[in-house]
Coordinates of C-alpha atoms and ligand atoms in Angstrom, one line a residue:
M1 CA 93.1 104.3 120.6
S2 CA 93.7 101.5 118.0
S3 CA 97.2 100.2 117.4
P4 CA 98.9 100.8 114.0
L5 CA 98.1 97.1 113.1
E6 CA 94.4 97.4 114.1
T7 CA 94.2 100.6 112.0
A8 CA 95.9 98.9 109.1
L9 CA 93.5 96.0 109.2
A10 CA 90.5 98.3 109.3
R11 CA 91.9 100.3 106.4
L12 CA 92.5 97.2 104.3
D13 CA 88.8 96.4 104.7
E14 CA 87.8 100.0 104.0
L15 CA 89.8 100.2 100.8
G16 CA 88.7 96.7 99.9
G17 CA 85.1 98.0 99.9
I18 CA 85.8 100.7 97.4
S19 CA 85.0 99.2 94.0
D20 CA 83.7 100.1 90.5
S21 CA 81.6 96.9 90.6
P22 CA 78.8 96.0 93.1
S23 CA 79.7 92.4 92.9
Y24 CA 83.5 92.2 93.1
L25 CA 86.6 94.3 93.8
V26 CA 87.9 96.3 90.8
R27 CA 89.6 99.7 90.6
T28 CA 91.2 100.8 87.3
F29 CA 93.1 103.8 86.1
L30 CA 91.2 107.0 87.0
S31 CA 87.9 105.1 87.5
P32 CA 85.4 106.6 90.0
A33 CA 86.4 104.0 92.6
N34 CA 90.1 104.6 91.9
L35 CA 89.7 108.3 92.7
L36 CA 87.6 107.6 95.8
A37 CA 90.4 105.3 97.0
A38 CA 92.9 108.0 96.3
E39 CA 91.0 110.5 98.4
K40 CA 90.7 108.0 101.2
I41 CA 94.5 107.4 101.2
L42 CA 95.2 111.1 101.1
Q43 CA 93.0 111.5 104.2
W44 CA 94.9 108.8 106.0
M45 CA 98.2 110.6 105.1
A46 CA 96.8 113.9 106.3
D47 CA 95.7 112.3 109.6
L48 CA 99.3 111.3 110.0
G49 CA 100.4 114.9 109.7
M50 CA 101.9 114.3 106.3
E51 CA 102.2 117.0 103.6
T52 CA 99.8 115.6 100.9
S53 CA 99.6 116.1 97.2
H54 CA 98.2 114.3 94.1
A55 CA 99.0 114.2 90.4
A56 CA 96.4 114.5 87.7
D57 CA 96.8 110.8 86.9
G58 CA 95.6 109.9 90.4
T59 CA 99.0 109.2 92.1
V60 CA 98.9 110.4 95.6
R61 CA 101.8 111.3 98.0
G62 CA 102.3 112.0 101.7
I63 CA 105.5 113.5 102.9
L64 CA 106.8 113.2 106.5
V65 CA 109.7 115.6 106.5
G66 CA 111.6 114.3 109.6
S67 CA 114.3 116.3 111.5
N68 CA 116.3 117.0 108.4
P69 CA 114.0 118.0 105.5
T70 CA 116.9 118.5 103.1
A71 CA 118.2 114.9 103.5
P72 CA 117.5 112.6 100.5
P73 CA 114.0 111.1 101.0
L74 CA 113.2 107.5 101.4
L75 CA 110.3 106.4 99.2
L76 CA 107.7 103.8 100.4
G77 CA 104.5 102.8 98.8
S78 CA 102.7 100.6 96.3
H79 CA 99.6 100.7 94.0
F80 CA 95.9 101.0 94.8
D81 CA 94.5 99.9 91.4
T82 CA 93.5 96.3 91.1
V83 CA 92.8 93.5 88.6
I84 CA 89.2 92.4 88.0
D85 CA 87.6 90.4 90.9
A86 CA 90.7 91.1 92.9
G87 CA 91.8 90.5 96.4
K88 CA 92.1 93.4 98.9
F89 CA 95.8 93.0 99.7
D90 CA 97.6 93.2 96.3
G91 CA 99.0 96.8 96.3
A92 CA 96.9 98.3 99.1
L93 CA 98.8 96.4 101.8
G94 CA 102.0 98.1 100.7
I95 CA 100.5 101.6 101.1
I96 CA 98.7 100.8 104.4
A97 CA 101.7 99.0 105.9
A98 CA 104.0 102.0 105.1
L99 CA 101.5 104.3 106.9
A100 CA 101.4 101.9 109.8
A101 CA 105.1 101.8 110.2
L102 CA 105.2 105.6 110.3
E103 CA 102.4 105.5 112.9
S104 CA 104.5 103.0 115.0
L105 CA 107.4 105.4 114.9
H106 CA 105.1 108.2 116.0
E107 CA 103.9 106.1 118.9
E108 CA 107.5 105.6 119.9
K109 CA 108.0 109.4 119.6
I110 CA 110.7 108.8 117.0
T111 CA 111.4 111.4 114.3
L112 CA 113.5 110.1 111.4
P113 CA 116.6 112.1 110.3
F114 CA 115.3 112.1 106.7
P115 CA 112.0 112.7 104.8
V116 CA 109.8 109.7 104.0
H117 CA 107.5 110.0 101.0
V118 CA 104.7 107.5 100.8
L119 CA 103.5 107.0 97.2
A120 CA 100.3 105.4 96.1
F121 CA 100.1 104.6 92.4
S122 CA 96.8 104.7 90.5
D123 CA 97.8 102.1 87.9
E124 CA 100.3 99.3 88.2
E125 CA 98.2 96.3 86.9
G126 CA 97.4 97.8 83.5
T127 CA 93.9 96.4 83.8
R128 CA 92.3 99.2 81.7
F129 CA 95.0 99.8 79.1
Q130 CA 97.0 96.5 79.4
T131 CA 100.1 98.7 80.0
T132 CA 101.7 98.5 83.4
Y133 CA 103.2 100.9 85.9
L134 CA 101.5 104.0 84.6
G135 CA 101.8 105.7 88.0
S136 CA 105.3 104.8 88.8
R137 CA 106.4 105.6 85.2
S138 CA 105.0 109.0 85.5
I139 CA 107.0 109.9 88.6
T140 CA 110.2 109.1 86.8
A141 CA 109.6 110.6 83.4
P142 CA 106.7 111.8 81.2
L143 CA 104.8 109.0 79.5
D144 CA 105.9 108.4 75.9
L145 CA 103.6 109.1 73.0
E146 CA 103.1 105.4 72.2
T147 CA 101.9 104.8 75.7
L148 CA 99.7 107.9 75.8
N149 CA 98.0 106.7 72.6
A150 CA 97.2 103.2 74.0
P151 CA 93.4 102.7 73.8
D152 CA 91.2 101.0 76.3
A153 CA 88.3 98.7 75.3
A154 CA 86.2 101.8 74.5
G155 CA 88.9 103.3 72.3
I156 CA 89.7 106.0 74.9
T157 CA 93.5 106.7 75.0
I158 CA 95.5 107.2 78.1
A159 CA 96.1 110.9 77.0
Q160 CA 92.3 111.4 76.7
A161 CA 91.6 109.6 80.0
I162 CA 94.1 111.9 81.8
A163 CA 92.8 115.0 80.1
C164 CA 89.1 114.2 80.6
E165 CA 89.0 112.0 83.7
G166 CA 92.2 113.2 85.4
W167 CA 92.1 114.6 89.0
H168 CA 93.2 118.1 87.9
S169 CA 91.9 120.2 90.8
V170 CA 94.9 121.3 92.9
A171 CA 97.0 118.6 91.1
T172 CA 100.8 118.9 91.2
A173 CA 103.5 117.1 89.2
I174 CA 105.1 114.3 91.2
R175 CA 108.5 113.6 89.8
Y176 CA 111.9 112.3 91.0
D177 CA 115.3 112.7 89.3
P178 CA 118.0 110.0 89.3
G179 CA 120.0 110.2 92.5
E180 CA 117.4 112.4 94.3
C181 CA 116.2 109.7 96.7
R182 CA 118.0 107.2 99.0
G183 CA 115.8 104.4 97.9
Y184 CA 112.3 102.9 97.4
V185 CA 111.0 100.1 99.6
E186 CA 107.8 98.3 98.9
L187 CA 106.0 95.7 101.1
H188 CA 103.8 93.3 99.0
I189 CA 102.2 89.9 99.4
E190 CA 104.3 87.2 97.9
Q191 CA 101.6 86.0 95.5
G192 CA 103.4 82.7 95.5
R193 CA 103.7 79.6 97.7
V194 CA 107.3 79.6 98.8
L195 CA 106.9 81.4 102.1
E196 CA 104.1 79.0 103.1
E197 CA 106.2 76.0 102.2
A198 CA 109.2 77.5 104.1
D199 CA 106.8 78.3 107.0
Q200 CA 108.1 81.8 107.1
P201 CA 106.1 85.0 107.4
A202 CA 108.3 87.2 105.3
C203 CA 111.3 87.5 103.0
V204 CA 113.3 90.0 101.0
V205 CA 113.4 90.0 97.2
S206 CA 116.4 89.5 95.0
S207 CA 114.9 90.6 91.6
I208 CA 111.6 91.3 89.9
A209 CA 110.7 89.2 86.8
G210 CA 110.8 90.7 83.3
Q211 CA 107.6 90.5 81.3
S212 CA 106.4 91.0 77.8
R213 CA 102.8 92.0 77.2
L214 CA 101.2 92.2 73.8
T215 CA 97.9 92.1 71.9
V216 CA 97.3 89.7 69.0
T217 CA 94.5 90.0 66.5
L218 CA 93.6 87.3 64.0
T219 CA 91.2 88.4 61.2
G220 CA 89.3 86.0 58.9
R221 CA 85.9 86.4 57.5
A222 CA 82.5 86.4 59.1
D223 CA 80.0 84.1 57.4
H224 CA 76.8 82.2 58.0
A225 CA 77.1 79.4 60.6
G226 CA 74.6 77.2 58.8
T227 CA 75.5 77.5 55.2
T228 CA 79.3 77.7 55.2
P229 CA 81.0 74.3 54.8
M230 CA 84.0 73.8 57.2
P231 CA 86.7 73.8 54.5
L232 CA 85.6 77.3 53.2
R233 CA 85.8 78.9 56.6
R234 CA 88.3 81.5 57.8
D235 CA 87.3 81.3 61.4
A236 CA 89.3 83.8 63.6
L237 CA 88.3 82.1 66.9
T238 CA 89.4 78.6 66.0
G239 CA 92.7 80.1 64.8
A240 CA 93.1 82.0 68.1
A241 CA 92.3 78.7 69.9
Q242 CA 95.1 76.9 68.1
C243 CA 97.5 79.8 68.9
I244 CA 96.5 79.9 72.5
L245 CA 97.0 76.1 72.9
A246 CA 100.4 76.3 71.1
A247 CA 101.4 79.0 73.6
E248 CA 100.4 76.7 76.5
I249 CA 102.4 73.8 75.0
L250 CA 105.4 76.0 74.6
A251 CA 105.3 77.2 78.2
E252 CA 104.6 73.8 79.7
S253 CA 107.6 72.3 77.8
H254 CA 110.0 75.1 78.9
P255 CA 109.6 75.8 82.6
P256 CA 109.9 78.4 84.2
L257 CA 108.5 80.1 81.1
V258 CA 104.9 81.2 81.8
I259 CA 102.5 82.4 79.2
T260 CA 99.0 83.7 80.0
V261 CA 96.1 84.7 77.8
G262 CA 93.9 86.7 80.1
K263 CA 91.5 88.5 77.7
I264 CA 89.9 87.7 74.4
Q265 CA 87.4 89.6 72.3
I266 CA 85.5 88.3 69.3
H267 CA 83.8 90.1 66.5
P268 CA 80.9 90.0 65.6
G269 CA 80.2 87.8 68.6
A270 CA 76.9 86.3 67.4
S271 CA 76.3 82.6 68.1
N272 CA 75.3 82.0 64.4
S273 CA 78.1 84.0 62.8
I274 CA 81.6 82.6 62.1
P275 CA 84.0 84.9 64.1
Q276 CA 85.6 87.4 61.8
S277 CA 88.2 88.6 64.3
A278 CA 89.7 87.5 67.6
T279 CA 91.8 89.8 69.7
F280 CA 93.6 88.4 72.7
T281 CA 96.3 89.4 75.1
I282 CA 99.6 87.6 75.7
D283 CA 101.5 87.9 79.0
L284 CA 104.9 86.1 78.7
R285 CA 107.4 85.9 81.5
H286 CA 110.8 84.3 82.1
P287 CA 113.5 85.1 84.7
V288 CA 116.2 85.3 82.0
D289 CA 115.6 88.2 79.6
S290 CA 117.4 86.6 76.6
D291 CA 115.3 83.4 77.0
R292 CA 112.1 85.5 77.3
R293 CA 113.0 87.3 74.0
E294 CA 113.8 84.0 72.3
F295 CA 110.5 82.4 73.4
L296 CA 108.6 85.5 72.3
G297 CA 110.2 85.2 68.8
H298 CA 109.4 81.5 68.6
L299 CA 105.8 82.2 69.6
H300 CA 105.5 84.9 66.9
E301 CA 106.7 82.5 64.3
T302 CA 104.3 79.8 65.5
F303 CA 101.4 82.3 65.2
I304 CA 102.5 83.3 61.7
H305 CA 102.5 79.7 60.7
I306 CA 99.0 79.0 62.1
A307 CA 97.6 82.2 60.5
T308 CA 99.1 81.3 57.1
Q309 CA 97.7 77.8 57.3
R310 CA 94.2 79.2 58.1
S311 CA 94.3 82.2 55.6
L312 CA 94.0 84.6 58.5
E313 CA 95.6 88.0 58.9
L314 CA 97.8 88.3 62.0
Q315 CA 98.5 91.5 63.9
W316 CA 101.2 91.2 66.7
I317 CA 101.2 94.4 68.7
P318 CA 103.7 94.7 71.6
I319 CA 102.3 96.7 74.5
Q320 CA 105.1 96.5 77.1
D321 CA 108.4 94.9 77.6
N322 CA 110.3 95.1 80.9
N323 CA 113.6 93.4 81.6
A324 CA 114.2 91.5 84.9
T325 CA 115.2 94.1 87.5
P326 CA 117.6 93.3 90.3
C327 CA 116.9 94.8 93.7
D328 CA 119.7 97.0 95.1
P329 CA 122.0 94.7 97.1
A330 CA 122.9 97.3 99.8
L331 CA 119.3 98.4 100.5
T332 CA 118.2 94.8 100.4
A333 CA 120.9 93.8 102.8
R334 CA 119.7 96.5 105.3
L335 CA 116.1 95.3 104.9
Q336 CA 117.3 91.7 105.3
T337 CA 118.9 92.7 108.6
S338 CA 115.6 93.9 109.8
L339 CA 113.9 90.8 108.5
A340 CA 116.4 88.7 110.5
A341 CA 116.0 90.8 113.6
V342 CA 112.3 90.3 113.7
T343 CA 111.9 86.8 112.2
G344 CA 115.3 85.2 112.5
S345 CA 115.2 84.4 108.8
R346 CA 117.2 85.9 105.9
L347 CA 115.1 84.2 103.2
T348 CA 115.4 85.9 99.8
L349 CA 113.1 85.2 96.8
A350 CA 112.9 86.3 93.2
S351 CA 109.6 87.8 92.3
G352 CA 107.6 86.2 89.4
A353 CA 105.1 89.1 89.7
G354 CA 105.9 92.6 88.4
H355 CA 106.1 95.5 90.7
D356 CA 106.5 99.3 90.5
G357 CA 110.1 98.9 91.6
V358 CA 110.9 97.8 88.0
V359 CA 110.4 101.4 87.0
I360 CA 111.5 103.2 90.1
S361 CA 114.9 101.4 89.9
K362 CA 115.7 103.9 87.1
V363 CA 115.9 106.8 89.6
C364 CA 116.9 105.1 92.9
P365 CA 117.9 101.8 94.6
I366 CA 114.9 99.5 95.3
A367 CA 114.2 96.8 97.8
M368 CA 111.1 94.7 98.5
L369 CA 109.6 92.8 101.5
F370 CA 107.2 90.0 100.8
I371 CA 104.6 88.8 103.2
R372 CA 103.2 85.3 103.1
C373 CA 99.8 84.9 101.5
R374 CA 97.5 81.9 102.0
D375 CA 97.9 79.2 99.3
G376 CA 99.9 81.7 97.4
L377 CA 96.6 82.9 95.9
S378 CA 96.4 86.4 94.4
H379 CA 94.5 88.2 91.7
H380 CA 91.5 86.4 93.3
P381 CA 88.9 87.5 95.9
D382 CA 90.2 84.8 98.4
E383 CA 93.6 86.5 98.5
F384 CA 94.6 86.6 102.2
A385 CA 97.4 87.6 104.5
S386 CA 97.0 87.0 108.2
P387 CA 96.9 89.8 110.8
E388 CA 100.0 88.2 112.4
D389 CA 102.0 88.2 109.2
I390 CA 100.9 91.8 108.4
G391 CA 101.9 92.8 111.9
T392 CA 105.3 91.1 111.3
G393 CA 105.7 93.0 108.1
I394 CA 104.9 96.3 109.7
E395 CA 107.4 95.5 112.5
I396 CA 110.1 94.7 109.9
L397 CA 109.4 98.0 108.0
T398 CA 109.5 100.0 111.3
H399 CA 112.8 98.3 112.3
F400 CA 114.2 99.1 108.9
L401 CA 113.2 102.8 109.0
K402 CA 114.9 103.1 112.4
S403 CA 118.0 101.4 111.1
C404 CA 118.4 103.8 108.1
P405 CA 121.4 106.2 108.5
S406 CA 120.7 110.0 108.5
Ligands
HGY1 O1 101.1 91.3 86.7 C1 101.8 91.4 87.7 O2 102.8 90.7 87.8 C2 101.4 92.4 88.7 O3 100.4 91.9 89.5 N1 101.1 93.7 88.1
MN2 MN1 98.8 92.4 90.9
MN3 MN1 100.7 94.3 93.0

């Protein structure tokens, strides 16, 4: 019989092998691999004796009722979608570690005096629609119309994707009202370098960074690459290049501001046609919300100036805006006590990465546990957390579950 850690490591490999691409790991909202992964997670939950259910948007849930089914539940979980060419720990580790902690309690013949709901979200990264937190947003409230109308690269909206690709068979609505749950705790890789530098396996999280995501389109005029003199051109791509470098200069001169352009699409995209339009994404983050908004405004003005200088049309389309979200002090203090009991450390970090807790904090207190990852690398196939550190994370989570009051 494998230990909970051995089972967890095997499941990480198993989930890491479920991809929409033969050459790298990618699972996006309601994609075939996303639904296969959901079914796999549901099976693991059922094997643990949990009451399982799924929502049409692919979110899955396992409930272990405990000795007092009417007590406010504790939520655990994370996301199982990924970025493109992803690592196998981001998201998946949180779901698998939660199940491993419950298996550890089962091994110790411990029944908790409250229900535990393990939630696995089908979209946190926003890879397909550039939105974020679709799964966790849907368990706190219906998605708003603007979000439902967001198109993917093929022009399919989120509403159409749910209607046509959704997992509708035996689906149930998964929703929580404010005050219904005692809290949400998520274990996640740090995706940074601080734990390595501090030579610590884990830490708790003080807050989750705010972020602004938007799409920018510059439109000029396509023309012939050989016969159009440079001064007559309205080249959308060179305009986008100037904007993107201006964004980099702004971020480099104002740390800890970070700005990323992760995607760009050109039309018409022929090597001998001057680009008519360039559409690119902006991901802008800063720990202080007022500064983030100020830099966003400054960037917008800079892009307007560049577009005007180059006789280009500018479209600035906000997709998502989340304020920095503090973790709940009391729940985090309890988690920190378990961190200290297992590792002797009480290290606390702010998260530069976004997490589902940003949304779930609207309905209950949140806390996060970070696990060290090698070189801080993430959103990369070489993303890695050691079995020892994963084992420590599971031990901390198990200690925390046992410490929770009835
Ligand atoms: O982008 C993020 O911070 C997270 O990985 N979704
Ligand atoms: Mn991620
Ligand atoms: Mn993540």
